[in-house]
Amino acid sequence: MNVIYTDNNATTRVADEVIEEMLPFFGGFYGNPSSMHTFGDRVGKKIRQARQKVADLIHADPDEIIFTSCGTESDNSAIFSALNAHPEKKQIITSNVEHPAVLNLFKYLRDKKGYDVVLVPVDKKGHLDLDLLYGSLSDDTAVVSLMWANNETGVIFPISEIAKKVTEKGILFHTDAVQAAGKIPIDVSVAHVDMLSLSGHKVHAPKGIGVLYVKKGIKFFPYLIGGHQEKGRRGGTENTVSIIGLGKACELAAQHLPIMNTQVKELRDYLQNQLLEKIPGVSVNGDLENRLPNTLSIGFDAVEGESILLMLDKEGICASSGSACTSGSLDPSHVLMAMEVPFKSAHGTIRFSLSHYNTKEEMDHIVKTMVSAIETLRAMSPFWKDGKLV
Amino acid sequence: MWEYTDKVKDHFMHPRNVGELKDANAVGETGSLNCGDALKLFLKVDENERIVDASFMTFGCASAVASSSALTEIIKGMTLDEAAKVTNGDIADYLGGLPKEKMHCSVMGKSALQKAIADYRGIQIMEKPGEMVCECFEVTDLEIIDAVKANGLETTEDVTNYLKAGGGCGKCLDRIEEVIASVKAEG
């Protein structure tokens, strides 16, 4: 069965060019980049090139790039470093729609370490309450951590504007840019962010590789203490193969950025408009304008997400849901709840996240499958009668 | 992804007895749009109190649909007295088992069946007797005690899997633990 992959905010296909770049380093070129011999430095040289390519994607200096094992490690490292830099400060700020890699860490710091945590709420469109955020900043604030773009809805926060105001007050600012990277331009040379997290597998590199950008001049306290790797900022022998793959992936991501906002966005909009046109009782979650060009979070009244996903799965279509049943929790996603998306559509929310590999034919097949799936499920739903919610 | 049995998948993709039963003379409803699943069960009962037909309408995940479908197949042909003895475990067994996190789908089936039987017999089931424990999913202490006894539940996680109680904000988890302890103390 052909797979139609529209779950790119979950993970992405490793690009063929990335695989090709990595293959020799799985085999013959197994040297340690730290070694004092040409064989090891053959890998060392590729890593230096990769570091440059990663830096180029976000307009950073290669010295500002630290390779980690994943986005979560990057987020945790950044936040713990900020707390170590200011042990006397006891307030930390984030939003209530963050990825668990940040949100659950903040809850841990609140419950187990006694930090005063401010969770900045969002409105119905998914926009931050900036007045509350700015009003919360104080001499006691150790760090502000906010995602660049939301994984579920694609809503983009005005990170540069926020980071400027936060850092002007001498407060450290971290952003989880895992979903933004490769989808919208990121330029740390003008964005005022002190630290920024990236993840390889969201940009067509393999899983198990992440990046933490730390701006020059910002004091960094390592999270993994060990050898001299990454200039003493992250111990542990480098994941050489994945770093080399990530370098190639970032080079490709920079090349593909323009088509994200044209070709991919057009496909996303086509899918969205077709679903809105052909199915009644449908609503799109989040701000339609300030949104990642590849992401569509769309709710279907009176049906449940897991059921929809299984009907899509039967046709080889991969997507995600914001519903409770798929994750094992019982409430719909914390992001949809924070945005006060009504239960009638929150339980039936599906996230389609596209990449440049998708085609219009695939979108047509998704629309056809969705029309039939929603019709079938509504025919058995006690909350849908005569073409409307009851 | 959930590990559903082939029977669950079959009853989800090809549910039996879907839709409103026009000449139903007993109806049982449980769940809500907010909770994320709901079941409306229709029964046609003859003068000998035998269920001659049954159908359902369900909003929910694959295991909710499959549990509803299985329930209608199980009870067709039973007398009301026989049907009253059907447990949530019978529904899960019919489907070759459910993932433990989805056992509440079978409990929903049993609950709708009890309400339909009561509806036919004209018995007013007192809405949610007992003390409210879980506000998120509106589950009382008596319901928890019943489920703990019927299914030999041991932990708060078990209770959440079977009744959803404690699966929302989590504020009632301590109270659920007390209820489980009280059942154990009784022996």
Coordinates of C-alpha atoms in Angstrom, one line a residue:
Chain A
M1 CA 0.0 0.0 0.0
N2 CA 1.2 3.5 -0.8
V3 CA 1.8 5.7 2.2
I4 CA 0.5 9.2 2.1
Y5 CA 2.6 10.9 4.8
T6 CA 1.0 14.1 6.2
D7 CA 2.4 13.8 9.8
N8 CA 5.6 15.8 9.3
N9 CA 5.2 17.7 12.6
A10 CA 5.6 14.3 14.3
T11 CA 8.6 13.2 12.3
T12 CA 9.9 13.5 8.7
R13 CA 11.2 11.2 6.0
V14 CA 15.0 11.1 6.0
A15 CA 16.0 12.8 2.7
D16 CA 17.7 10.5 0.2
E17 CA 20.6 13.0 0.0
V18 CA 21.0 12.8 3.8
I19 CA 21.2 9.0 3.7
E20 CA 23.8 9.2 1.0
E21 CA 25.8 11.7 3.0
M22 CA 25.7 9.5 6.1
L23 CA 26.3 6.0 4.6
P24 CA 30.2 6.1 4.4
F25 CA 30.3 7.1 8.1
F26 CA 28.3 4.0 9.2
G27 CA 31.0 1.9 7.6
G28 CA 34.6 2.5 6.8
F29 CA 34.9 6.0 8.3
Y30 CA 34.3 5.1 11.9
G31 CA 37.1 7.3 13.4
N32 CA 36.7 9.4 16.5
P33 CA 36.6 13.1 15.5
S34 CA 38.7 14.0 18.6
S35 CA 41.5 11.7 17.7
M36 CA 45.0 13.0 16.7
H37 CA 45.2 11.1 13.5
T38 CA 44.1 11.8 9.9
F39 CA 41.7 8.9 10.0
G40 CA 39.7 10.4 12.9
D41 CA 39.9 13.9 11.6
R42 CA 38.3 12.7 8.3
V43 CA 35.2 12.5 10.5
G44 CA 36.2 15.7 12.4
K45 CA 36.3 17.6 9.2
K46 CA 32.8 16.5 8.1
I47 CA 31.5 17.5 11.5
R48 CA 33.0 21.0 11.2
Q49 CA 31.3 21.3 7.8
A50 CA 28.0 20.1 9.3
R51 CA 28.3 22.6 12.2
Q52 CA 28.7 25.3 9.6
K53 CA 25.7 24.2 7.6
V54 CA 23.5 24.1 10.7
A55 CA 24.7 27.5 11.8
D56 CA 24.0 28.9 8.3
L57 CA 20.3 27.7 8.4
I58 CA 19.7 30.0 11.4
H59 CA 22.4 32.6 10.7
A60 CA 24.5 31.7 13.7
D61 CA 28.2 31.3 14.1
P62 CA 29.4 27.7 14.1
D63 CA 30.8 28.2 17.6
E64 CA 27.3 28.9 18.9
I65 CA 26.1 25.4 17.8
I66 CA 26.1 22.5 20.3
F67 CA 25.0 19.1 19.1
T68 CA 22.7 17.2 21.5
S69 CA 20.7 14.0 21.3
C70 CA 17.3 15.5 20.7
G71 CA 15.1 18.5 21.0
T72 CA 14.1 17.6 24.5
E73 CA 17.8 17.5 25.6
S74 CA 18.3 20.9 24.0
D75 CA 15.3 22.3 25.9
N76 CA 16.3 20.8 29.2
S77 CA 20.0 21.9 28.8
A78 CA 19.0 25.4 28.0
I79 CA 16.6 25.8 30.9
F80 CA 18.9 24.2 33.5
S81 CA 21.8 26.3 32.3
A82 CA 19.7 29.4 32.8
L83 CA 18.8 28.3 36.3
N84 CA 22.5 27.6 37.1
A85 CA 23.4 31.0 35.8
H86 CA 21.0 32.7 38.2
P87 CA 20.6 30.4 41.3
E88 CA 19.1 33.3 43.3
K89 CA 16.2 33.9 40.9
K90 CA 13.1 31.8 41.5
Q91 CA 10.6 32.7 38.9
I92 CA 10.4 31.1 35.5
I93 CA 8.0 31.8 32.6
T94 CA 6.6 29.8 29.8
S95 CA 3.3 29.3 28.0
N96 CA 0.5 26.8 28.6
V97 CA 0.8 25.4 25.0
E98 CA 4.4 24.4 25.0
H99 CA 5.7 21.0 24.0
P100 CA 6.0 18.6 27.0
A101 CA 9.8 18.9 26.8
V102 CA 9.4 22.4 28.2
L103 CA 6.0 22.3 29.9
N104 CA 6.6 19.1 32.0
L105 CA 10.1 20.4 33.0
F106 CA 8.6 23.6 34.2
K107 CA 6.0 21.6 36.2
Y108 CA 8.8 19.5 37.7
L109 CA 10.7 22.7 38.6
R110 CA 7.5 24.0 40.3
D111 CA 6.5 20.9 42.1
K112 CA 9.9 19.5 43.1
K113 CA 12.3 22.5 43.1
G114 CA 10.0 25.2 44.5
Y115 CA 10.2 27.5 41.4
D116 CA 7.4 30.1 40.9
V117 CA 6.1 29.2 37.4
V118 CA 4.1 31.6 35.3
L119 CA 2.2 29.8 32.5
V120 CA 1.2 32.5 30.0
P121 CA -2.2 31.7 28.5
V122 CA -3.3 32.0 24.9
D123 CA -6.5 33.3 23.3
K124 CA -8.9 31.4 21.1
K125 CA -6.6 31.9 18.1
G126 CA -3.6 30.6 20.0
H127 CA -1.9 34.0 20.5
L128 CA 0.0 34.7 23.7
D129 CA -1.3 37.1 26.3
L130 CA 1.6 39.5 25.8
D131 CA 0.4 42.0 28.5
L132 CA 0.4 39.2 31.1
L133 CA 3.8 38.1 29.9
Y134 CA 5.5 41.5 30.1
G135 CA 3.7 42.3 33.3
S136 CA 5.2 39.1 34.9
L137 CA 8.8 40.0 34.1
S138 CA 10.7 40.9 37.3
D139 CA 14.2 40.9 38.8
D140 CA 13.4 37.5 40.1
T141 CA 12.8 36.0 36.6
A142 CA 15.5 33.5 35.7
V143 CA 14.4 32.5 32.2
V144 CA 11.6 32.9 29.8
S145 CA 11.1 29.9 27.4
L146 CA 8.6 30.1 24.6
M147 CA 8.1 28.0 21.5
W148 CA 8.7 29.7 18.1
A149 CA 5.8 27.8 16.5
N150 CA 3.2 25.4 18.0
N151 CA 3.5 21.7 17.0
E152 CA -0.3 21.1 17.0
T153 CA -1.8 24.2 15.4
G154 CA 1.3 25.7 13.7
V155 CA 0.5 29.1 15.3
I156 CA 3.7 31.3 15.3
F157 CA 4.6 33.4 18.3
P158 CA 6.3 36.8 17.7
I159 CA 9.5 35.5 19.1
S160 CA 11.9 38.3 18.0
E161 CA 9.6 41.0 19.4
I162 CA 9.2 39.1 22.7
A163 CA 12.9 38.2 23.0
K164 CA 13.9 41.8 22.6
K165 CA 11.7 43.0 25.5
V166 CA 12.7 40.1 27.7
T167 CA 16.5 40.4 27.1
E168 CA 16.4 44.2 27.4
K169 CA 15.6 43.5 31.1
G170 CA 18.6 41.3 31.4
I171 CA 16.5 38.1 31.5
L172 CA 17.6 35.0 29.6
F173 CA 15.4 34.0 26.7
H174 CA 15.1 30.5 25.3
T175 CA 13.0 29.4 22.4
D176 CA 12.0 25.9 21.3
A177 CA 12.2 26.3 17.5
V178 CA 11.9 22.6 16.7
Q179 CA 8.7 23.1 14.6
A180 CA 9.8 26.4 13.1
A181 CA 13.1 25.3 11.7
G182 CA 13.0 24.6 8.0
K183 CA 9.5 25.8 7.7
I184 CA 9.9 29.5 8.2
P185 CA 13.0 31.7 8.2
I186 CA 15.0 31.9 11.5
D187 CA 17.7 34.5 11.9
V188 CA 19.3 34.5 15.3
S189 CA 21.5 37.4 14.3
V190 CA 18.5 39.7 14.6
A191 CA 16.1 37.6 16.8
H192 CA 17.5 38.6 20.2
V193 CA 17.2 35.0 21.5
D194 CA 19.9 33.7 23.9
M195 CA 19.2 30.0 23.3
L196 CA 17.3 28.1 20.7
S197 CA 16.5 24.4 20.3
L198 CA 16.3 22.4 17.1
S199 CA 15.6 18.7 16.3
G200 CA 17.1 16.7 13.4
H201 CA 14.2 14.4 12.7
K202 CA 11.8 17.3 12.0
V203 CA 13.9 18.5 9.1
H204 CA 14.5 15.3 7.2
A205 CA 17.5 14.2 9.3
P206 CA 17.5 11.0 11.4
K207 CA 16.0 10.7 14.9
G208 CA 18.4 11.0 17.9
I209 CA 20.1 14.3 17.0
G210 CA 19.3 17.8 18.3
V211 CA 20.9 21.2 18.4
L212 CA 21.2 23.9 21.0
Y213 CA 22.2 27.3 19.9
V214 CA 23.8 29.4 22.6
K215 CA 24.5 33.0 21.7
K216 CA 28.1 34.1 22.1
G217 CA 28.7 35.8 25.5
I218 CA 25.9 33.8 27.2
K219 CA 27.3 31.8 30.1
F220 CA 26.5 28.1 29.5
F221 CA 26.5 25.4 32.1
P222 CA 26.7 21.9 30.6
Y223 CA 23.9 19.5 31.3
L224 CA 25.9 16.4 30.4
I225 CA 29.2 16.7 32.2
G226 CA 32.0 14.6 30.7
G227 CA 34.7 15.0 28.1
H228 CA 35.8 18.1 26.1
Q229 CA 33.4 17.5 23.2
E230 CA 31.5 20.4 22.0
K231 CA 34.1 22.7 23.6
G232 CA 33.2 21.2 27.0
R233 CA 29.5 22.2 26.7
R234 CA 28.2 18.7 26.1
G235 CA 30.1 15.6 27.1
G236 CA 29.9 12.3 25.2
T237 CA 31.4 11.1 22.0
E238 CA 29.6 12.8 19.1
N239 CA 26.8 11.0 17.2
T240 CA 29.0 11.5 14.1
V241 CA 26.8 9.9 11.5
S242 CA 23.7 11.8 12.5
I243 CA 25.6 15.1 12.8
I244 CA 26.8 14.7 9.3
G245 CA 23.3 13.8 8.2
L246 CA 21.9 16.9 10.0
G247 CA 24.4 19.1 8.2
K248 CA 23.1 17.9 4.9
A249 CA 19.5 18.2 6.0
C250 CA 20.0 21.8 7.1
E251 CA 21.7 22.7 3.8
L252 CA 18.6 21.2 2.0
A253 CA 16.2 23.0 4.4
A254 CA 17.7 26.3 3.6
Q255 CA 17.3 25.6 -0.1
H256 CA 13.7 24.4 0.4
L257 CA 12.6 27.4 2.6
P258 CA 11.1 29.4 -0.3
I259 CA 9.0 26.5 -1.5
M260 CA 7.6 25.9 2.0
N261 CA 5.9 29.3 1.7
T262 CA 4.7 28.7 -1.9
Q263 CA 4.3 25.0 -3.0
V264 CA 3.7 23.5 0.4
K265 CA 1.5 26.3 1.7
E266 CA -0.6 26.1 -1.5
L267 CA -1.1 22.4 -0.9
R268 CA -2.1 23.0 2.7
D269 CA -4.5 25.7 1.8
Y270 CA -6.0 23.5 -1.0
L271 CA -6.5 20.7 1.5
Q272 CA -8.0 23.0 4.1
N273 CA -10.4 24.7 1.6
Q274 CA -11.5 21.4 0.1
L275 CA -12.3 20.0 3.5
L276 CA -14.2 23.1 4.5
E277 CA -16.1 23.1 1.2
K278 CA -17.1 19.4 1.1
I279 CA -17.8 18.7 4.8
P280 CA -20.2 20.6 7.0
G281 CA -19.6 21.2 10.7
V282 CA -15.8 21.8 10.3
S283 CA -13.6 24.4 11.9
V284 CA -9.9 25.3 11.6
N285 CA -8.0 25.7 14.9
G286 CA -5.7 28.6 15.4
D287 CA -4.8 31.9 13.6
L288 CA -5.1 31.3 9.9
E289 CA -2.5 33.9 9.1
N290 CA 0.3 33.6 11.6
R291 CA 0.7 29.9 11.0
L292 CA 3.3 27.5 9.8
P293 CA 2.8 27.0 6.0
N294 CA 2.6 23.2 6.3
T295 CA 0.2 22.7 9.3
L296 CA -3.5 22.3 9.4
S297 CA -5.4 21.6 12.6
I298 CA -9.0 21.0 11.7
G299 CA -11.9 19.9 13.9
F300 CA -14.9 17.8 12.8
D301 CA -18.1 18.2 14.9
A302 CA -19.6 15.1 16.6
V303 CA -17.0 12.6 15.6
E304 CA -13.9 11.3 17.5
G305 CA -10.3 11.7 16.3
E306 CA -9.0 8.2 16.8
S307 CA -11.8 6.8 14.7
I308 CA -11.0 9.2 11.9
L309 CA -7.3 8.3 12.1
L310 CA -8.0 4.6 11.8
M311 CA -10.2 5.2 8.7
L312 CA -7.4 7.3 7.2
D313 CA -4.9 4.6 8.2
K314 CA -6.8 2.0 6.2
E315 CA -6.0 4.1 3.1
G316 CA -2.4 4.5 4.0
I317 CA -2.8 8.1 5.1
C318 CA -0.7 9.2 8.1
A319 CA -1.9 12.1 10.3
S320 CA -2.3 12.9 14.0
S321 CA -5.2 13.8 16.2
G322 CA -5.7 16.3 19.0
S323 CA -8.1 13.9 20.6
A324 CA -7.6 12.1 23.9
C325 CA -8.1 8.6 22.8
T326 CA -5.0 8.3 20.7
S327 CA -2.6 9.4 23.4
G328 CA -3.9 7.4 26.2
S329 CA -5.0 10.5 28.1
L330 CA -8.7 11.3 28.5
D331 CA -8.9 15.0 27.8
P332 CA -8.2 16.5 24.4
S333 CA -4.8 18.0 23.9
H334 CA -3.7 20.7 26.3
V335 CA -3.1 23.1 23.4
L336 CA -6.7 22.8 22.2
M337 CA -8.0 23.1 25.7
A338 CA -5.8 26.2 26.3
M339 CA -7.4 27.8 23.2
E340 CA -10.8 26.9 24.5
V341 CA -11.6 24.9 21.4
P342 CA -15.1 23.5 22.2
F343 CA -15.4 19.8 23.0
K344 CA -17.7 19.2 20.1
S345 CA -14.8 19.7 17.7
A346 CA -11.7 19.2 20.0
H347 CA -12.4 15.5 20.2
G348 CA -12.6 15.3 16.5
T349 CA -9.5 17.4 15.6
I350 CA -7.0 16.1 13.1
R351 CA -3.6 17.5 12.4
F352 CA -2.3 17.3 8.8
S353 CA 1.3 18.4 8.5
L354 CA 2.8 18.5 5.0
S355 CA 6.3 18.5 3.5
H356 CA 7.6 19.2 0.1
Y357 CA 7.3 15.5 -0.7
N358 CA 3.5 15.8 -0.8
T359 CA 1.5 16.2 -4.0
K360 CA -1.9 17.5 -5.1
E361 CA -3.1 14.0 -6.0
E362 CA -2.4 13.0 -2.4
M363 CA -4.5 15.9 -1.1
D364 CA -7.3 14.8 -3.3
H365 CA -7.1 11.3 -2.0
I366 CA -7.1 12.6 1.6
V367 CA -10.2 14.8 0.9
K368 CA -12.1 11.8 -0.7
T369 CA -11.2 9.6 2.3
M370 CA -12.2 12.2 4.8
V371 CA -15.5 12.9 3.2
S372 CA -16.4 9.2 3.4
A373 CA -14.9 8.7 6.9
I374 CA -16.8 11.6 8.4
E375 CA -20.0 10.6 6.7
T376 CA -19.7 7.0 8.1
L377 CA -18.8 8.2 11.6
R378 CA -21.6 10.8 11.7
A379 CA -24.1 8.2 10.6
M380 CA -23.4 6.4 13.9
S381 CA -23.0 9.4 16.1
P382 CA -25.8 10.2 18.5
F383 CA -24.8 13.9 18.2
W384 CA -25.3 14.3 14.5
K385 CA -28.7 14.4 12.8
D386 CA -30.1 15.8 9.5
G387 CA -26.8 17.4 8.6
K388 CA -26.1 19.1 11.9
L389 CA -24.9 18.9 15.4
V390 CA -27.7 17.9 17.9
Chain B
M1 CA -0.8 2.8 18.2
W2 CA -3.2 0.7 20.2
E3 CA -3.0 -3.0 19.8
Y4 CA -6.5 -3.8 18.9
T5 CA -7.6 -7.4 18.3
D6 CA -8.8 -8.3 14.8
K7 CA -12.3 -8.6 16.3
V8 CA -12.2 -5.0 17.6
K9 CA -11.0 -3.8 14.2
D10 CA -13.7 -5.8 12.5
H11 CA -16.5 -4.5 14.7
F12 CA -15.1 -0.9 14.2
M13 CA -14.8 -1.1 10.4
H14 CA -18.0 -3.2 10.1
P15 CA -20.2 -2.4 13.1
R16 CA -23.3 -4.5 13.6
N17 CA -26.7 -3.0 14.3
V18 CA -25.9 0.7 13.7
G19 CA -28.5 3.4 13.8
E20 CA -31.8 4.3 15.4
L21 CA -34.2 1.4 16.0
K22 CA -37.5 2.9 14.8
D23 CA -39.7 0.6 16.9
A24 CA -37.6 0.5 20.0
N25 CA -39.4 0.3 23.3
A26 CA -36.4 0.8 25.5
V27 CA -33.5 3.3 25.2
G28 CA -30.4 3.8 27.4
E29 CA -28.0 6.7 27.0
T30 CA -24.6 7.2 28.6
G31 CA -21.6 9.5 28.1
S32 CA -21.5 13.0 26.6
L33 CA -19.9 15.1 23.9
N34 CA -17.6 16.6 26.5
C35 CA -16.4 13.3 27.8
G36 CA -15.3 12.2 24.4
D37 CA -17.6 9.2 24.1
A38 CA -21.3 8.5 24.3
L39 CA -23.6 5.6 23.5
K40 CA -27.3 5.5 22.8
L41 CA -28.6 1.9 23.0
F42 CA -32.0 1.0 21.5
L43 CA -33.8 -2.2 22.4
K44 CA -37.0 -3.9 21.1
V45 CA -38.4 -6.1 23.8
D46 CA -41.3 -8.5 23.3
E47 CA -44.1 -9.3 25.7
N48 CA -42.0 -12.1 27.2
E49 CA -39.2 -9.6 28.1
R50 CA -37.0 -11.0 25.4
I51 CA -34.8 -8.6 23.4
V52 CA -35.8 -9.3 19.8
D53 CA -33.7 -6.5 18.3
A54 CA -31.0 -4.1 19.4
S55 CA -29.1 -1.2 17.8
F56 CA -26.8 1.6 18.8
M57 CA -25.4 5.0 18.0
T58 CA -22.0 5.8 19.3
F59 CA -19.6 8.8 19.4
G60 CA -16.1 7.7 20.3
C61 CA -13.0 5.9 19.5
A62 CA -12.7 2.5 17.7
S63 CA -13.0 0.5 20.9
A64 CA -16.1 2.5 21.9
V65 CA -17.7 1.6 18.6
A66 CA -16.6 -2.0 18.7
S67 CA -17.8 -2.4 22.3
S68 CA -21.3 -1.0 21.3
S69 CA -21.5 -3.3 18.3
A70 CA -20.4 -6.3 20.4
L71 CA -23.0 -5.4 23.1
T72 CA -25.9 -5.5 20.6
E73 CA -24.7 -8.9 19.3
I74 CA -24.4 -10.3 22.8
I75 CA -27.8 -9.3 24.1
K76 CA -30.0 -10.0 21.0
G77 CA -32.2 -13.0 21.9
M78 CA -31.6 -12.7 25.7
T79 CA -34.3 -12.0 28.2
L80 CA -34.0 -8.8 30.2
D81 CA -33.0 -10.9 33.3
E82 CA -30.2 -12.6 31.3
A83 CA -29.1 -9.3 29.8
A84 CA -29.0 -7.7 33.2
K85 CA -26.3 -10.1 34.1
V86 CA -24.0 -9.1 31.2
T87 CA -20.8 -7.5 32.6
N88 CA -18.3 -5.2 31.0
G89 CA -15.9 -8.1 31.1
D90 CA -18.3 -10.1 28.9
I91 CA -18.1 -7.3 26.3
A92 CA -14.3 -7.2 26.4
D93 CA -14.1 -11.0 26.2
Y94 CA -16.4 -11.1 23.2
L95 CA -13.9 -8.8 21.4
G96 CA -10.9 -10.9 22.4
G97 CA -9.9 -8.3 25.0
L98 CA -9.4 -4.5 25.0
P99 CA -6.3 -2.5 25.8
K100 CA -6.5 -1.8 29.5
E101 CA -6.6 1.9 28.9
K102 CA -9.8 1.3 26.9
M103 CA -11.7 -0.8 29.4
H104 CA -14.0 2.2 30.1
C105 CA -15.5 1.6 26.6
S106 CA -16.8 -1.8 27.8
V107 CA -18.1 -0.1 31.0
M108 CA -19.9 2.4 28.9
G109 CA -21.7 -0.5 27.2
K110 CA -22.8 -2.1 30.4
S111 CA -24.0 1.3 31.8
A112 CA -26.2 2.0 28.7
L113 CA -27.6 -1.5 28.9
Q114 CA -28.6 -1.1 32.6
K115 CA -30.3 2.2 31.7
A116 CA -32.2 0.6 28.8
I117 CA -33.4 -2.2 31.0
A118 CA -34.5 0.3 33.6
D119 CA -36.2 2.4 31.0
Y120 CA -38.2 -0.6 29.8
R121 CA -39.3 -1.6 33.3
G122 CA -40.1 2.0 34.1
I123 CA -37.6 2.1 36.9
Q124 CA -36.2 5.5 37.6
I125 CA -32.5 5.0 38.1
M126 CA -31.4 7.6 40.6
E127 CA -29.0 9.7 38.7
K128 CA -25.5 9.1 40.0
P129 CA -26.2 8.1 43.5
G130 CA -23.4 8.5 46.0
E131 CA -20.8 11.2 46.6
M132 CA -19.2 12.8 43.5
V133 CA -15.5 11.9 43.4
C134 CA -14.3 12.8 39.9
E135 CA -15.8 16.2 38.7
C136 CA -14.2 16.0 35.3
F137 CA -16.0 12.8 34.3
E138 CA -18.8 12.8 36.9
V139 CA -18.0 9.6 38.6
T140 CA -19.3 8.8 42.1
D141 CA -17.8 6.8 45.0
L142 CA -20.5 4.1 44.5
E143 CA -19.6 3.6 40.9
I144 CA -16.0 3.3 41.8
I145 CA -16.8 0.7 44.5
D146 CA -18.9 -1.3 42.0
A147 CA -16.1 -1.3 39.4
V148 CA -13.4 -2.1 41.9
K149 CA -15.4 -5.1 43.2
A150 CA -16.6 -6.3 39.8
N151 CA -13.2 -6.2 38.1
G152 CA -10.8 -6.7 41.0
L153 CA -9.2 -3.2 40.4
E154 CA -6.1 -2.5 42.5
T155 CA -4.8 0.9 41.6
T156 CA -6.0 4.4 40.8
E157 CA -4.7 3.8 37.3
D158 CA -7.0 0.8 37.0
V159 CA -9.9 2.9 38.1
T160 CA -9.0 5.5 35.5
N161 CA -8.8 2.8 32.8
Y162 CA -12.2 1.5 33.7
L163 CA -14.2 4.6 34.6
K164 CA -12.1 7.5 33.4
A165 CA -12.3 8.8 36.9
G166 CA -9.0 10.7 37.8
G167 CA -8.0 11.0 34.1
G168 CA -8.8 14.7 33.8
C169 CA -7.3 17.2 36.2
G170 CA -6.2 14.5 38.6
K171 CA -7.3 16.3 41.8
C172 CA -9.4 13.4 42.9
L173 CA -6.7 10.7 42.7
D174 CA -6.1 10.7 46.5
R175 CA -9.9 10.3 47.1
I176 CA -10.0 7.4 44.6
E177 CA -7.1 5.8 46.5
E178 CA -9.2 6.0 49.7
V179 CA -12.2 4.4 48.0
I180 CA -10.0 1.5 46.8
A181 CA -8.6 1.1 50.3
S182 CA -12.1 1.1 51.8
V183 CA -13.1 -1.8 49.5
K184 CA -10.0 -3.7 50.3
A185 CA -10.6 -3.1 54.1
E186 CA -14.0 -4.6 53.7
G187 CA -12.4 -7.7 52.2

